[in-house]
Amino acid sequence: MNAAKRALKIIRQNCQNEIRELNKAYKDYYIHEHIILEEFEYIELCAWTKAMKLIPKEMQDEILKLIKNKECRFESLPDFFKFSVSAANYKV
């Protein structure tokens, strides 16, 4: 689980703009209904794609082992990164 916590720390430190954009998109889609679902999904995809690129391959492999061994609740690496970007504002 250390790899997952280290990954979340890296994301929290390096994706602040993407996290802010995602939070704004979340409000615009779910609360104010100013954007459509496709726009929200695009912003989400951009954010977690950047997050994936920041995490070293070895660390991604460690997280993938946790996923395969069912030691964490995610079903795939993209699921992990989607959650990580969304959760990066919160302390772990």
Coordinates of C-alpha atoms in Angstrom, one line a residue:
M1 CA 0.0 0.0 0.0
N2 CA 3.0 2.3 0.3
A3 CA 3.2 2.6 -3.5
A4 CA -0.4 3.8 -3.6
K5 CA 0.3 6.4 -0.9
R6 CA 3.5 7.6 -2.6
A7 CA 1.6 7.8 -5.9
L8 CA -1.2 9.9 -4.3
K9 CA 1.5 12.2 -2.8
I10 CA 3.1 12.7 -6.2
I11 CA -0.3 13.4 -7.8
R12 CA -1.2 15.9 -5.0
Q13 CA 2.0 17.8 -5.5
N14 CA 2.1 17.9 -9.3
C15 CA -1.5 18.0 -10.5
Q16 CA -2.9 21.0 -8.7
N17 CA -4.1 22.7 -11.9
E18 CA -5.8 19.5 -13.1
I19 CA -7.4 18.9 -9.8
R20 CA -8.8 22.5 -9.7
E21 CA -10.1 22.1 -13.2
L22 CA -11.7 18.7 -12.3
N23 CA -13.3 20.2 -9.2
K24 CA -14.7 23.1 -11.3
A25 CA -16.0 20.7 -14.0
Y26 CA -17.6 18.5 -11.3
K27 CA -19.5 21.5 -10.0
D28 CA -20.3 22.7 -13.5
Y29 CA -21.7 19.3 -14.5
Y30 CA -23.4 17.9 -11.4
I31 CA -24.5 21.1 -9.6
H32 CA -24.9 23.9 -12.1
E33 CA -25.4 21.8 -15.2
H34 CA -23.3 24.2 -17.3
I35 CA -21.4 21.5 -19.2
I36 CA -22.3 18.1 -20.8
L37 CA -21.1 14.7 -19.7
E38 CA -18.6 14.4 -22.5
E39 CA -16.9 17.7 -21.5
F40 CA -16.7 16.5 -17.9
E41 CA -15.3 13.1 -18.9
Y42 CA -12.7 14.7 -21.1
I43 CA -11.4 16.9 -18.3
E44 CA -11.3 13.8 -16.0
L45 CA -9.4 11.8 -18.6
C46 CA -6.9 14.6 -19.1
A47 CA -6.3 14.8 -15.3
W48 CA -5.8 11.1 -14.7
T49 CA -3.7 10.7 -17.9
K50 CA -1.3 13.4 -16.6
A51 CA -1.3 11.7 -13.2
M52 CA -0.4 8.3 -14.8
K53 CA 2.5 9.8 -16.7
L54 CA 4.0 11.2 -13.4
I55 CA 4.1 7.9 -11.6
P56 CA 7.2 5.7 -12.4
K57 CA 6.5 2.4 -14.1
E58 CA 7.9 0.4 -11.1
M59 CA 5.4 2.1 -8.8
Q60 CA 2.6 1.5 -11.2
D61 CA 3.6 -2.2 -11.2
E62 CA 3.4 -2.3 -7.4
I63 CA -0.1 -0.8 -7.5
L64 CA -1.1 -3.3 -10.2
K65 CA 0.0 -6.1 -7.9
L66 CA -2.2 -4.8 -5.1
I67 CA -5.1 -4.6 -7.6
K68 CA -4.5 -8.2 -8.9
N69 CA -4.1 -9.6 -5.3
K70 CA -7.4 -7.7 -4.4
E71 CA -5.5 -5.8 -1.6
C72 CA -7.2 -2.6 -2.7
R73 CA -10.6 -1.8 -4.0
F74 CA -9.7 -0.8 -7.6
E75 CA -10.2 -3.0 -10.6
S76 CA -7.6 -1.4 -12.9
L77 CA -4.9 1.2 -12.9
P78 CA -7.2 3.8 -14.6
D79 CA -9.7 3.3 -11.8
F80 CA -6.9 3.9 -9.3
F81 CA -5.8 7.1 -11.1
K82 CA -9.3 8.4 -11.4
F83 CA -9.8 8.0 -7.7
S84 CA -6.4 9.4 -6.9
V85 CA -7.0 12.6 -8.9
S86 CA -10.4 13.0 -7.3
A87 CA -9.0 12.3 -3.8
A88 CA -5.9 14.4 -4.1
N89 CA -7.5 17.3 -2.2
Y90 CA -8.1 15.1 0.8
K91 CA -5.5 14.0 3.4
V92 CA -4.8 10.3 3.5

